Short mmCIF file of C-alpha atoms and ligand atoms in Angstrom, two decimals:
data_model
loop_
_atom_site.label_atom_id
_atom_site.label_comp_id
_atom_site.label_asym_id
_atom_site.label_seq_id
_atom_site.Cartn_x
_atom_site.Cartn_y
_atom_site.Cartn_z
CA UNK A 1 45.03 34.29 100.29
CA UNK A 2 43.07 32.16 98.21
CA UNK A 3 42.89 28.77 96.90
CA UNK A 4 43.96 28.84 93.33
CA UNK A 5 45.78 25.29 92.81
CA UNK A 6 48.47 25.78 90.25
CA UNK A 7 47.63 22.87 87.78
CA UNK A 8 50.16 19.89 86.71
CA UNK A 9 52.01 21.36 83.69
CA UNK A 10 53.34 25.11 83.01
CA UNK A 11 54.63 27.22 80.41
CA UNK A 12 57.45 28.78 81.30
CA UNK A 13 58.14 32.21 81.41
CA UNK A 14 60.52 33.47 78.70
CA UNK A 15 61.12 36.87 77.11
CA UNK A 16 60.82 37.33 73.73
CA UNK A 17 58.96 34.03 73.11
CA UNK A 18 55.86 33.21 75.81
CA UNK A 19 53.90 36.02 74.06
CA UNK A 20 49.77 35.77 73.68
CA UNK A 21 50.08 33.67 70.16
CA UNK A 22 52.36 30.97 71.73
CA UNK A 23 50.72 30.95 74.72
CA UNK A 24 47.53 30.15 73.02
CA UNK A 25 49.64 27.06 71.14
CA UNK A 26 50.67 25.67 74.12
CA UNK A 27 47.12 25.92 75.99
CA UNK A 28 45.91 23.72 72.82
CA UNK A 29 49.22 21.67 73.43
CA UNK A 30 47.92 20.55 76.87
CA UNK A 31 49.78 23.19 79.20
CA UNK A 32 47.76 23.39 82.19
CA UNK A 33 48.42 26.91 82.78
CA UNK A 34 50.85 30.02 81.49
CA UNK A 35 53.24 32.68 82.34
CA UNK A 36 53.21 35.89 80.43
CA UNK A 37 57.19 36.92 79.51
CA UNK A 38 58.78 39.25 82.21
CA UNK A 39 57.30 42.59 82.18
CA UNK A 40 59.51 45.74 84.17
CA UNK A 41 57.13 46.89 87.26
CA UNK A 42 58.74 50.26 86.81
CA UNK A 43 58.18 50.55 83.38
CA UNK A 44 54.19 50.04 83.58
CA UNK A 45 54.39 51.93 86.46
CA UNK A 46 55.67 54.95 84.63
CA UNK A 47 52.99 54.28 81.99
CA UNK A 48 55.15 52.72 79.27
CA UNK A 49 53.39 52.05 76.24
CA UNK A 50 55.31 48.82 74.81
CA UNK A 51 55.10 47.19 78.43
CA UNK A 52 51.20 47.16 77.87
CA UNK A 53 51.54 44.78 74.51
CA UNK A 54 53.97 42.35 76.74
CA UNK A 55 50.78 41.87 79.24
CA UNK A 56 48.00 41.52 76.52
CA UNK A 57 45.74 38.49 77.12
CA UNK A 58 43.46 37.77 74.06
CA UNK A 59 40.45 35.83 74.30
CA UNK A 60 41.36 31.87 75.43
CA UNK A 61 44.74 32.76 77.00
CA UNK A 62 44.11 31.24 80.51
CA UNK A 63 45.10 30.44 82.88
CA UNK A 64 47.85 33.14 82.71
CA UNK A 65 50.08 34.62 85.14
CA UNK A 66 51.67 37.78 84.09
CA UNK A 67 55.07 37.89 85.51
CA UNK A 68 57.08 41.40 86.78
CA UNK A 69 60.59 41.92 87.66
CA UNK A 70 61.87 44.62 89.75
CA UNK A 71 62.84 45.37 93.31
CA UNK A 72 61.31 47.64 94.93
CA UNK A 73 58.49 47.03 96.80
CA UNK A 74 56.53 49.67 96.51
CA UNK A 75 56.89 49.93 92.87
CA UNK A 76 55.92 45.92 92.71
CA UNK A 77 53.30 46.37 94.64
CA UNK A 78 51.51 49.43 92.60
CA UNK A 79 52.58 47.29 89.36
CA UNK A 80 50.45 44.37 91.05
CA UNK A 81 47.98 46.59 91.63
CA UNK A 82 47.55 48.03 87.84
CA UNK A 83 47.66 44.23 86.76
CA UNK A 84 44.86 43.24 88.86
CA UNK A 85 42.37 46.11 87.97
CA UNK A 86 43.59 46.24 84.20
CA UNK A 87 44.38 50.25 84.83
CA UNK A 88 47.62 50.59 83.03
CA UNK A 89 48.09 52.83 79.99
CA UNK A 90 46.90 50.52 76.51
CA UNK A 91 45.57 47.57 78.67
CA UNK A 92 44.10 44.88 76.49
CA UNK A 93 42.77 42.24 78.51
CA UNK A 94 40.23 39.92 77.32
CA UNK A 95 40.78 37.51 79.97
CA UNK A 96 41.83 38.45 83.32
CA UNK A 97 45.11 37.18 84.48
CA UNK A 98 44.82 34.65 87.34
CA UNK A 99 48.03 35.03 89.11
CA UNK A 100 51.19 37.67 89.64
CA UNK A 101 54.47 36.02 89.64
CA UNK A 102 57.53 37.63 90.47
CA UNK A 103 60.87 37.28 88.64
CA UNK A 104 63.64 35.73 90.90
CA UNK A 105 65.97 34.18 88.61
CA UNK A 106 66.65 36.37 85.31
CA UNK A 107 70.78 35.73 85.16
CA UNK A 108 70.91 38.49 82.71
CA UNK A 109 73.60 41.42 83.27
CA UNK A 110 71.30 44.32 82.71
CA UNK A 111 68.62 43.01 84.96
CA UNK A 112 70.79 41.62 88.04
CA UNK A 113 73.01 44.80 87.96
CA UNK A 114 69.80 46.48 88.72
CA UNK A 115 69.33 44.06 91.45
CA UNK A 116 66.03 42.65 89.75
CA UNK A 117 65.96 38.90 88.86
CA UNK A 118 68.48 36.52 90.17
CA UNK A 119 69.94 39.34 92.50
CA UNK A 120 67.01 39.16 94.74
CA UNK A 121 68.32 35.95 96.00
CA UNK A 122 71.26 37.71 97.47
CA UNK A 123 68.59 39.31 99.90
CA UNK A 124 65.60 36.89 100.90
CA UNK A 125 64.57 39.43 103.49
CA UNK A 126 63.75 41.69 100.24
CA UNK A 127 62.44 38.73 98.77
CA UNK A 128 59.85 38.40 101.64
CA UNK A 129 59.24 42.65 101.88
CA UNK A 130 58.38 42.74 97.78
CA UNK A 131 55.90 39.36 98.00
CA UNK A 132 53.99 40.88 101.43
CA UNK A 133 53.89 44.43 99.98
CA UNK A 134 52.25 43.01 96.85
CA UNK A 135 49.97 40.42 98.63
CA UNK A 136 48.94 43.76 100.58
CA UNK A 137 47.78 45.22 97.98
CA UNK A 138 45.96 42.80 95.23
CA UNK A 139 43.98 39.54 95.73
CA UNK A 140 45.42 37.53 93.02
CA UNK A 141 47.67 35.08 94.25
CA UNK A 142 51.54 35.82 94.22
CA UNK A 143 53.64 33.66 92.82
CA UNK A 144 57.24 33.56 92.88
CA UNK A 145 60.33 31.61 90.29
CA UNK A 146 63.73 31.33 91.66
CA UNK A 147 66.86 29.75 91.29
CA UNK A 148 68.54 26.96 93.05
CA UNK A 149 70.69 30.45 94.49
CA UNK A 150 72.99 33.24 93.03
CA UNK A 151 76.23 30.79 92.79
CA UNK A 152 77.37 27.29 94.22
CA UNK A 153 78.81 29.32 97.47
CA UNK A 154 75.38 30.15 97.93
CA UNK A 155 72.73 28.03 96.97
CA UNK A 156 69.91 29.46 99.17
CA UNK A 157 66.77 28.36 97.38
CA UNK A 158 64.91 26.73 100.69
CA UNK A 159 65.60 30.24 102.70
CA UNK A 160 64.38 32.22 99.78
CA UNK A 161 61.33 30.07 99.18
CA UNK A 162 60.54 30.27 103.38
CA UNK A 163 60.94 33.72 103.30
CA UNK A 164 58.49 34.40 100.23
CA UNK A 165 55.93 32.12 102.24
CA UNK A 166 56.20 34.09 105.09
CA UNK A 167 55.36 36.97 103.02
CA UNK A 168 52.78 35.32 101.74
CA UNK A 169 53.64 33.58 98.37
CA UNK A 170 51.06 31.24 97.29
CA UNK A 171 53.58 28.93 94.82
CA UNK A 172 57.14 28.60 94.38
CA UNK A 173 58.90 27.85 90.93
CA UNK A 174 62.26 26.61 91.23
CA UNK A 175 64.54 26.65 88.26
CA UNK A 176 67.42 24.15 89.44
CA UNK A 177 70.52 26.00 88.63
CA UNK A 178 72.19 28.83 90.00
CA UNK A 179 72.48 32.55 88.44
CA UNK A 180 76.26 31.30 87.87
CA UNK A 181 75.39 28.01 85.98
CA UNK A 182 73.11 30.12 83.93
CA UNK A 183 71.79 27.08 81.49
CA UNK A 184 74.24 24.31 81.97
CA UNK A 185 75.28 21.93 83.40
CA UNK A 186 72.46 20.11 84.12
CA UNK A 187 70.27 21.04 86.80
CA UNK A 188 70.47 19.82 90.64
CA UNK A 189 67.20 18.06 91.34
CA UNK A 190 68.04 18.10 95.00
CA UNK A 191 67.45 21.35 95.56
CA UNK A 192 63.67 21.16 94.24
CA UNK A 193 63.15 18.10 96.44
CA UNK A 194 64.35 20.27 99.76
CA UNK A 195 62.29 22.99 98.57
CA UNK A 196 59.50 20.65 98.19
CA UNK A 197 60.09 19.36 101.81
CA UNK A 198 60.67 22.92 103.99
CA UNK A 199 57.60 24.96 102.22
CA UNK A 200 54.11 23.95 103.67
CA UNK A 201 52.52 21.29 101.73
CA UNK A 202 49.61 23.40 100.59
CA UNK A 203 51.98 25.87 98.64
CA UNK A 204 52.75 23.89 95.03
CA UNK A 205 56.35 23.70 94.43
CA UNK A 206 57.12 23.35 90.87
CA UNK A 207 60.30 22.29 89.48
CA UNK A 208 61.76 23.74 86.37
CA UNK A 209 65.01 22.52 84.26
CA UNK A 210 65.73 20.40 81.25
CA UNK A 211 62.13 18.65 80.70
CA UNK A 212 62.38 17.11 77.08
CA UNK A 213 59.88 14.63 77.27
CA UNK A 214 57.49 12.20 79.10
CA UNK A 215 60.18 10.65 81.07
CA UNK A 216 62.03 13.40 82.39
CA UNK A 217 59.08 14.96 83.39
CA UNK A 218 58.29 11.78 85.27
CA UNK A 219 61.95 11.55 86.75
CA UNK A 220 61.95 14.75 88.16
CA UNK A 221 58.17 14.48 89.58
CA UNK A 222 59.45 11.28 91.30
CA UNK A 223 62.80 12.49 92.37
CA UNK A 224 61.85 15.79 94.04
CA UNK A 225 58.06 15.51 94.84
CA UNK A 226 57.04 18.75 93.44
CA UNK A 227 53.53 19.40 92.39
CA UNK A 228 53.94 20.30 88.93
CA UNK A 229 56.68 20.82 86.22
CA UNK A 230 57.12 24.20 84.22
CA UNK A 231 58.86 23.31 80.88
CA UNK A 232 60.44 26.48 78.95
CA UNK A 233 63.15 25.78 75.81
CA UNK A 234 61.50 22.29 74.53
CA UNK A 235 58.36 23.91 74.15
CA UNK A 236 59.48 26.28 71.71
CA UNK A 237 58.99 24.38 69.00
CA UNK A 238 56.92 21.46 70.95
CA UNK A 239 53.96 23.13 72.43
CA UNK A 240 52.48 19.22 71.73
CA UNK A 241 55.09 18.42 74.75
CA UNK A 242 52.36 19.40 77.38
CA UNK A 243 50.23 16.53 75.62
CA UNK A 244 53.08 14.27 75.58
CA UNK A 245 54.26 14.33 79.00
CA UNK A 246 50.52 13.82 79.92
CA UNK A 247 50.04 10.28 77.90
CA UNK A 248 53.30 9.21 79.71
CA UNK A 249 52.10 10.01 83.52
CA UNK A 250 48.63 8.75 82.48
CA UNK A 251 50.50 5.40 80.69
CA UNK A 252 48.72 6.01 77.22
CA UNK A 253 50.44 6.49 73.89
CA UNK A 254 50.92 9.18 72.13
CA UNK A 255 51.29 10.36 68.33
CA UNK A 256 53.72 13.16 67.47
CA UNK A 257 52.94 15.53 65.36
CA UNK A 258 53.50 15.19 61.54
CA UNK A 259 56.10 17.14 59.50
CA UNK A 260 53.14 18.91 58.27
CA UNK A 261 51.53 19.46 61.36
CA UNK A 262 54.91 21.32 62.53
CA UNK A 263 54.87 23.36 58.88
CA UNK A 264 51.55 24.22 59.32
CA UNK A 265 51.97 25.49 63.36
CA UNK A 266 55.01 27.43 62.16
CA UNK A 267 53.26 29.38 59.68
CA UNK A 268 50.02 29.76 62.27
CA UNK A 269 52.50 31.20 65.22
CA UNK A 270 53.94 34.11 62.37
CA UNK A 271 50.67 34.62 61.06
CA UNK A 272 49.14 34.97 65.16
CA UNK A 273 52.33 37.35 65.48
CA UNK A 274 51.84 39.51 62.34
CA UNK A 275 48.23 39.65 63.14
CA UNK A 276 49.01 41.10 66.94
CA UNK A 277 51.93 43.43 65.81
CA UNK A 278 51.79 44.29 62.35
CA UNK A 279 53.53 42.51 59.55
CA UNK A 280 56.98 44.50 59.43
CA UNK A 281 57.59 43.95 63.31
CA UNK A 282 55.64 40.54 63.30
CA UNK A 283 57.41 38.78 60.64
CA UNK A 284 60.81 39.90 62.08
CA UNK A 285 60.22 38.96 65.55
CA UNK A 286 58.48 35.45 64.34
CA UNK A 287 60.42 34.29 61.88
CA UNK A 288 63.39 32.58 63.91
CA UNK A 289 60.80 31.63 66.63
CA UNK A 290 59.29 29.77 63.99
CA UNK A 291 61.82 28.04 62.76
CA UNK A 292 62.13 26.04 66.08
CA UNK A 293 58.81 24.00 64.77
CA UNK A 294 61.06 23.06 61.54
CA UNK A 295 64.23 22.28 63.38
CA UNK A 296 65.32 18.73 62.17
CA UNK A 297 63.54 18.34 58.80
CA UNK A 298 64.98 17.61 55.72
CA UNK A 299 66.09 20.71 53.74
CA UNK A 300 65.27 22.96 57.04
CA UNK A 301 68.33 25.08 57.02
CA UNK A 302 67.92 26.28 53.30
CA UNK A 303 64.29 26.72 53.98
CA UNK A 304 65.37 28.88 57.14
CA UNK A 305 67.50 30.70 54.94
CA UNK A 306 65.15 31.75 52.98
CA UNK A 307 62.68 32.66 55.57
CA UNK A 308 65.41 35.11 56.80
CA UNK A 309 65.29 37.34 54.00
CA UNK A 310 61.05 37.23 54.02
CA UNK A 311 59.59 40.54 54.80
CA UNK A 312 56.12 40.10 53.48
CA UNK A 313 53.69 37.20 55.57
CA UNK A 314 52.10 35.92 52.34
CA UNK A 315 56.03 35.01 51.14
CA UNK A 316 56.55 33.08 54.50
CA UNK A 317 53.47 31.02 54.20
CA UNK A 318 54.28 30.04 50.48
CA UNK A 319 58.07 29.17 51.36
CA UNK A 320 56.55 26.75 53.62
CA UNK A 321 53.62 25.73 51.84
CA UNK A 322 55.76 24.80 48.72
CA UNK A 323 58.52 23.03 50.69
CA UNK A 324 59.50 20.12 48.76
CA UNK A 325 60.74 18.16 51.04
CA UNK A 326 61.85 15.16 48.67
CA UNK A 327 63.95 17.02 47.53
C1 FMN B 401 65.19 32.75 75.79
C2 FMN B 401 64.69 32.57 77.30
C3 FMN B 401 64.17 33.69 78.15
C4 FMN B 401 63.85 33.45 79.53
N1 FMN B 401 62.47 34.35 79.96
C5 FMN B 401 62.64 34.19 80.74
C6 FMN B 401 61.84 35.32 82.22
O1 FMN B 401 60.84 36.39 81.22
N2 FMN B 401 61.34 35.60 82.97
C7 FMN B 401 61.78 33.86 83.80
O2 FMN B 401 61.43 34.08 85.14
N3 FMN B 401 62.48 33.01 83.43
C8 FMN B 401 62.81 33.10 81.76
N4 FMN B 401 63.38 32.32 81.07
C9 FMN B 401 63.72 31.22 81.81
C10 FMN B 401 62.84 29.72 81.94
O3 FMN B 401 61.67 30.37 82.32
C11 FMN B 401 63.72 28.51 82.46
O4 FMN B 401 63.52 29.11 83.98
C12 FMN B 401 64.84 28.15 82.07
O5 FMN B 401 64.40 28.21 80.24
C13 FMN B 401 64.94 26.48 82.43
O6 FMN B 401 64.14 25.97 81.84
P1 FMN B 401 63.80 24.51 80.27
O7 FMN B 401 65.06 23.83 80.49
O8 FMN B 401 62.98 23.83 80.59
O9 FMN B 401 64.38 25.74 79.50
C14 FMN B 401 64.36 31.99 80.02
C15 FMN B 401 64.77 31.28 79.44
C16 FMN B 401 64.96 31.26 78.02
C17 FMN B 401 66.13 30.37 77.10
#
């Protein structure tokens, strides 16, 4: 085990969102650590070409961990080894990943019905075997991201966390909802506190769920004793949230981005995605994502509609640049 310390404010892994271009924005916005979108261990081992793109880490994309999903210890370990060595087909590492994270929380049926993601929480012994298999094959830290449990009758986050620690896990992130709850209702802070109490103090426990601003971040740190916070949905149109939270924690002032800065960020995200994935794919993929940045601005609904029928980057930029917000 090495001594890598997981820092305080992390960007949550989000499939379809936390690609390299968005991670770079969040790192600029004050994130201490990012996690990639989830990547199929099996697809990596079977040398699927598209999977390599998900694992791309460009210059400046650090510290970033790669998240894997799967349920077979040998496959997970083989994929971890390929990531550590950078030996998978189409590998384009400009930065090295700093850890490998295991997805034990994804609630999506296609994933959990295959025994992956949140389904792992039904079998703490298997969780331990997966972590152990990966730790036996790589030197990189191995972390896990779990939920409160499968459903309200089996809130076994503590048991799963301890099993992972026995397997050698170097960090535990807890999304404080069960699989059954998906993303509603509100989170159960107590489950994070109980994991923090149960796990040896040198292993960082990261709290996750519904952090929207400095105040909610401060409350989570205080009420759970967790070592760090992971932010997901709020960061989607607000990659500056990490600076905002740091300012609150340090009792410093914080100035929110202006509408112009938000519009510039939307352009910058789409341009970066187009540069990485090509115009056709990039525009289709990123126009919905860029809409998060302009949410709430006057006239944003009409602008969104215009952006939705755009297929060229120049047109996309022109719509946003010529947006008369006094109309
Ligand atoms: C669109 C979307 C995609 C997600 N993809 C992943 C994923 O790939 N891996 C994962 O561990 N969690 C994933 N999550 C869960 C988030 O990482 C996070 O745990 C959850 O959104 C709660 O945090 P939040 O309230 O800050 O958003 C996803 C969530 C959303 C909304």
